[in-house]
Short mmCIF file of C-alpha atoms in Angstrom, two decimals:
data_model
loop_
_atom_site.label_atom_id
_atom_site.label_comp_id
_atom_site.label_asym_id
_atom_site.label_seq_id
_atom_site.Cartn_x
_atom_site.Cartn_y
_atom_site.Cartn_z
CA MET A 1 22.82 19.36 -3.07
CA LYS A 2 20.72 16.63 -3.39
CA LYS A 3 17.57 16.79 -5.56
CA PRO A 4 14.18 15.70 -4.07
CA ASN A 5 12.99 12.46 -5.18
CA ILE A 6 9.40 13.77 -6.68
CA ILE A 7 8.43 10.52 -8.78
CA ILE A 8 5.24 8.44 -7.59
CA GLN A 9 5.88 4.79 -7.53
CA ASP A 10 2.97 3.03 -9.63
CA ALA A 11 1.44 6.53 -10.68
CA TYR A 12 -0.32 4.74 -13.32
CA ARG A 13 -2.64 2.96 -10.87
CA LEU A 14 -3.67 6.05 -9.25
CA GLU A 15 -6.62 8.50 -10.52
CA SER A 16 -5.95 11.63 -12.73
CA LYS A 17 -6.91 13.86 -10.02
CA ASP A 18 -4.55 12.44 -7.23
CA VAL A 19 -1.64 12.82 -9.60
CA LEU A 20 -2.51 16.40 -10.37
CA ALA A 21 -2.87 17.30 -6.64
CA PHE A 22 0.37 15.49 -6.01
CA TYR A 23 2.35 17.54 -8.57
CA LYS A 24 0.22 20.58 -7.58
CA THR A 25 -1.01 21.30 -11.27
CA THR A 26 -3.97 21.16 -13.59
CA LEU A 27 -5.05 20.25 -16.74
CA ASP A 28 -4.29 23.59 -18.16
CA GLY A 29 -0.42 23.28 -17.21
CA LEU A 30 1.78 24.97 -15.23
CA ASN A 31 2.27 28.71 -15.99
CA ASP A 32 5.81 29.93 -17.10
CA ALA A 33 6.88 31.59 -13.70
CA GLU A 34 5.99 28.01 -11.90
CA SER A 35 7.88 26.13 -14.57
CA VAL A 36 10.99 28.48 -14.06
CA SER A 37 10.40 27.95 -10.38
CA ARG A 38 10.74 24.34 -10.53
CA ILE A 39 13.59 23.93 -12.93
CA SER A 40 15.50 25.75 -10.37
CA ARG A 41 14.28 23.51 -7.49
CA TYR A 42 14.48 20.33 -9.09
CA GLY A 43 17.32 21.06 -11.97
CA SER A 44 16.75 20.49 -15.55
CA ASN A 45 15.73 17.39 -17.03
CA ASN A 46 18.74 15.85 -18.51
CA LEU A 47 20.74 12.42 -18.22
CA LYS A 48 23.63 12.66 -16.40
CA ASN A 49 26.89 12.44 -18.45
CA LEU A 50 28.61 9.08 -17.27
CA LYS A 51 32.36 9.18 -16.89
CA LYS A 52 34.13 7.67 -19.55
CA SER A 53 36.62 4.77 -18.77
CA PRO A 54 40.09 5.20 -20.31
CA ILE A 55 40.61 3.45 -23.61
CA ILE A 56 43.02 0.74 -22.12
CA PHE A 57 40.05 -0.50 -19.76
CA LYS A 58 37.75 -0.64 -22.42
CA PHE A 59 40.35 -2.82 -24.38
CA PHE A 60 40.69 -5.04 -21.25
CA SER A 61 37.19 -5.52 -20.68
CA GLN A 62 37.15 -7.72 -23.75
CA PHE A 63 38.54 -10.44 -21.98
CA LYS A 64 35.89 -10.83 -19.14
CA ASP A 65 34.04 -13.09 -21.62
CA LEU A 66 33.53 -16.88 -20.47
CA MET A 67 34.72 -18.19 -23.75
CA ILE A 68 37.56 -16.08 -23.76
CA ILE A 69 38.57 -16.87 -20.43
CA LEU A 70 38.39 -20.59 -21.27
CA LEU A 71 40.47 -20.05 -24.23
CA ILE A 72 43.15 -18.19 -22.16
CA VAL A 73 42.92 -21.24 -19.67
CA SER A 74 43.63 -23.63 -22.56
CA ALA A 75 46.44 -21.70 -24.14
CA ALA A 76 48.13 -21.54 -20.37
CA ILE A 77 47.53 -25.56 -20.10
CA ALA A 78 48.80 -25.86 -23.87
CA LEU A 79 51.93 -23.94 -22.68
CA TYR A 80 52.10 -26.02 -19.55
CA LEU A 81 52.17 -28.98 -21.51
CA GLY A 82 54.78 -27.77 -24.15
CA ASP A 83 52.40 -27.28 -27.07
CA ILE A 84 53.72 -24.10 -28.44
CA ARG A 85 51.88 -24.53 -31.60
CA THR A 86 48.37 -24.97 -29.98
CA PHE A 87 49.27 -22.22 -27.29
CA SER A 88 50.39 -19.64 -30.14
CA ILE A 89 47.11 -20.45 -32.06
CA LEU A 90 44.92 -19.94 -29.10
CA ILE A 91 46.49 -16.56 -28.15
CA ALA A 92 46.46 -15.40 -31.59
CA ILE A 93 42.50 -16.30 -31.63
CA VAL A 94 42.22 -14.31 -28.19
CA ILE A 95 44.07 -11.23 -29.24
CA ILE A 96 42.40 -10.92 -32.51
CA ASN A 97 38.70 -11.32 -31.09
CA ALA A 98 39.89 -8.75 -28.37
CA LEU A 99 40.85 -6.23 -31.23
CA ILE A 100 37.69 -6.93 -33.00
CA GLY A 101 35.67 -6.39 -30.42
CA PHE A 102 37.55 -3.52 -28.95
CA ILE A 103 37.31 -1.65 -32.45
CA GLN A 104 33.66 -2.16 -32.77
CA GLU A 105 32.94 -1.12 -29.17
CA TYR A 106 34.86 2.12 -29.95
CA LYS A 107 33.15 2.78 -33.08
CA ALA A 108 29.71 2.40 -31.62
CA ASP A 109 30.63 4.62 -28.77
CA ARG A 110 31.78 7.26 -31.20
CA VAL A 111 28.68 7.30 -33.13
CA THR A 112 26.53 7.07 -30.10
CA GLU A 113 28.16 10.40 -28.89
CA SER A 114 27.94 12.12 -32.42
CA LEU A 115 23.93 11.32 -32.18
CA MET A 116 23.70 12.74 -29.06
CA SER A 117 25.22 15.75 -29.65
CA LEU A 118 22.71 16.05 -32.79
CA MET A 119 19.58 15.11 -31.00
CA VAL A 120 17.46 17.81 -29.15
CA PRO A 121 14.52 15.70 -27.75
CA GLU A 122 11.41 17.94 -27.36
CA ALA A 123 7.95 17.25 -25.68
CA LYS A 124 4.19 18.55 -26.25
CA VAL A 125 2.97 20.18 -22.69
CA TYR A 126 0.31 22.26 -21.69
CA ARG A 127 1.59 25.87 -20.18
CA SER A 128 -0.67 28.34 -18.99
CA GLY A 129 -3.30 26.65 -21.06
CA GLN A 130 -1.73 26.26 -24.34
CA LEU A 131 0.00 23.46 -26.11
CA GLU A 132 3.42 24.11 -26.59
CA VAL A 133 6.48 22.23 -27.64
CA VAL A 134 9.66 22.33 -25.50
CA GLU A 135 13.03 20.94 -25.28
CA ALA A 136 12.84 17.70 -22.99
CA SER A 137 15.64 19.32 -20.67
CA LYS A 138 13.08 21.93 -19.82
CA LEU A 139 10.24 19.69 -18.43
CA VAL A 140 9.68 19.82 -14.76
CA PRO A 141 7.57 17.91 -12.49
CA GLY A 142 3.77 18.57 -13.22
CA ASP A 143 4.06 19.15 -16.77
#
């Protein structure tokens, strides 16, 4: 089921009464029944979990950089010309660079995943005229 698009483009240019009218809310906020209704209608306010690419793809993505491609081409030319020493050095540089980049990216992904599991973002909203702190996943259009 496709969720309806409920974002006003350039909402910052509109007057507050127009934004309130568009989202069918007031300065007192939504009541609890309406917020539950909107969560069921629009879904929770969560980031989509992106599919993780296989680890081998992450390794081979290290070879997309222009400088690495130039080093590989240079190594191929050195091999074609019979300069095995230059070929070996260039390939070693490419492989070491790819390993270092891969390890750094892998570690960064792991840290990001662990931080995301620890973090529960919250927001202050008015609900039924009372200022409340709710989890960001419970925010709905009109809060």
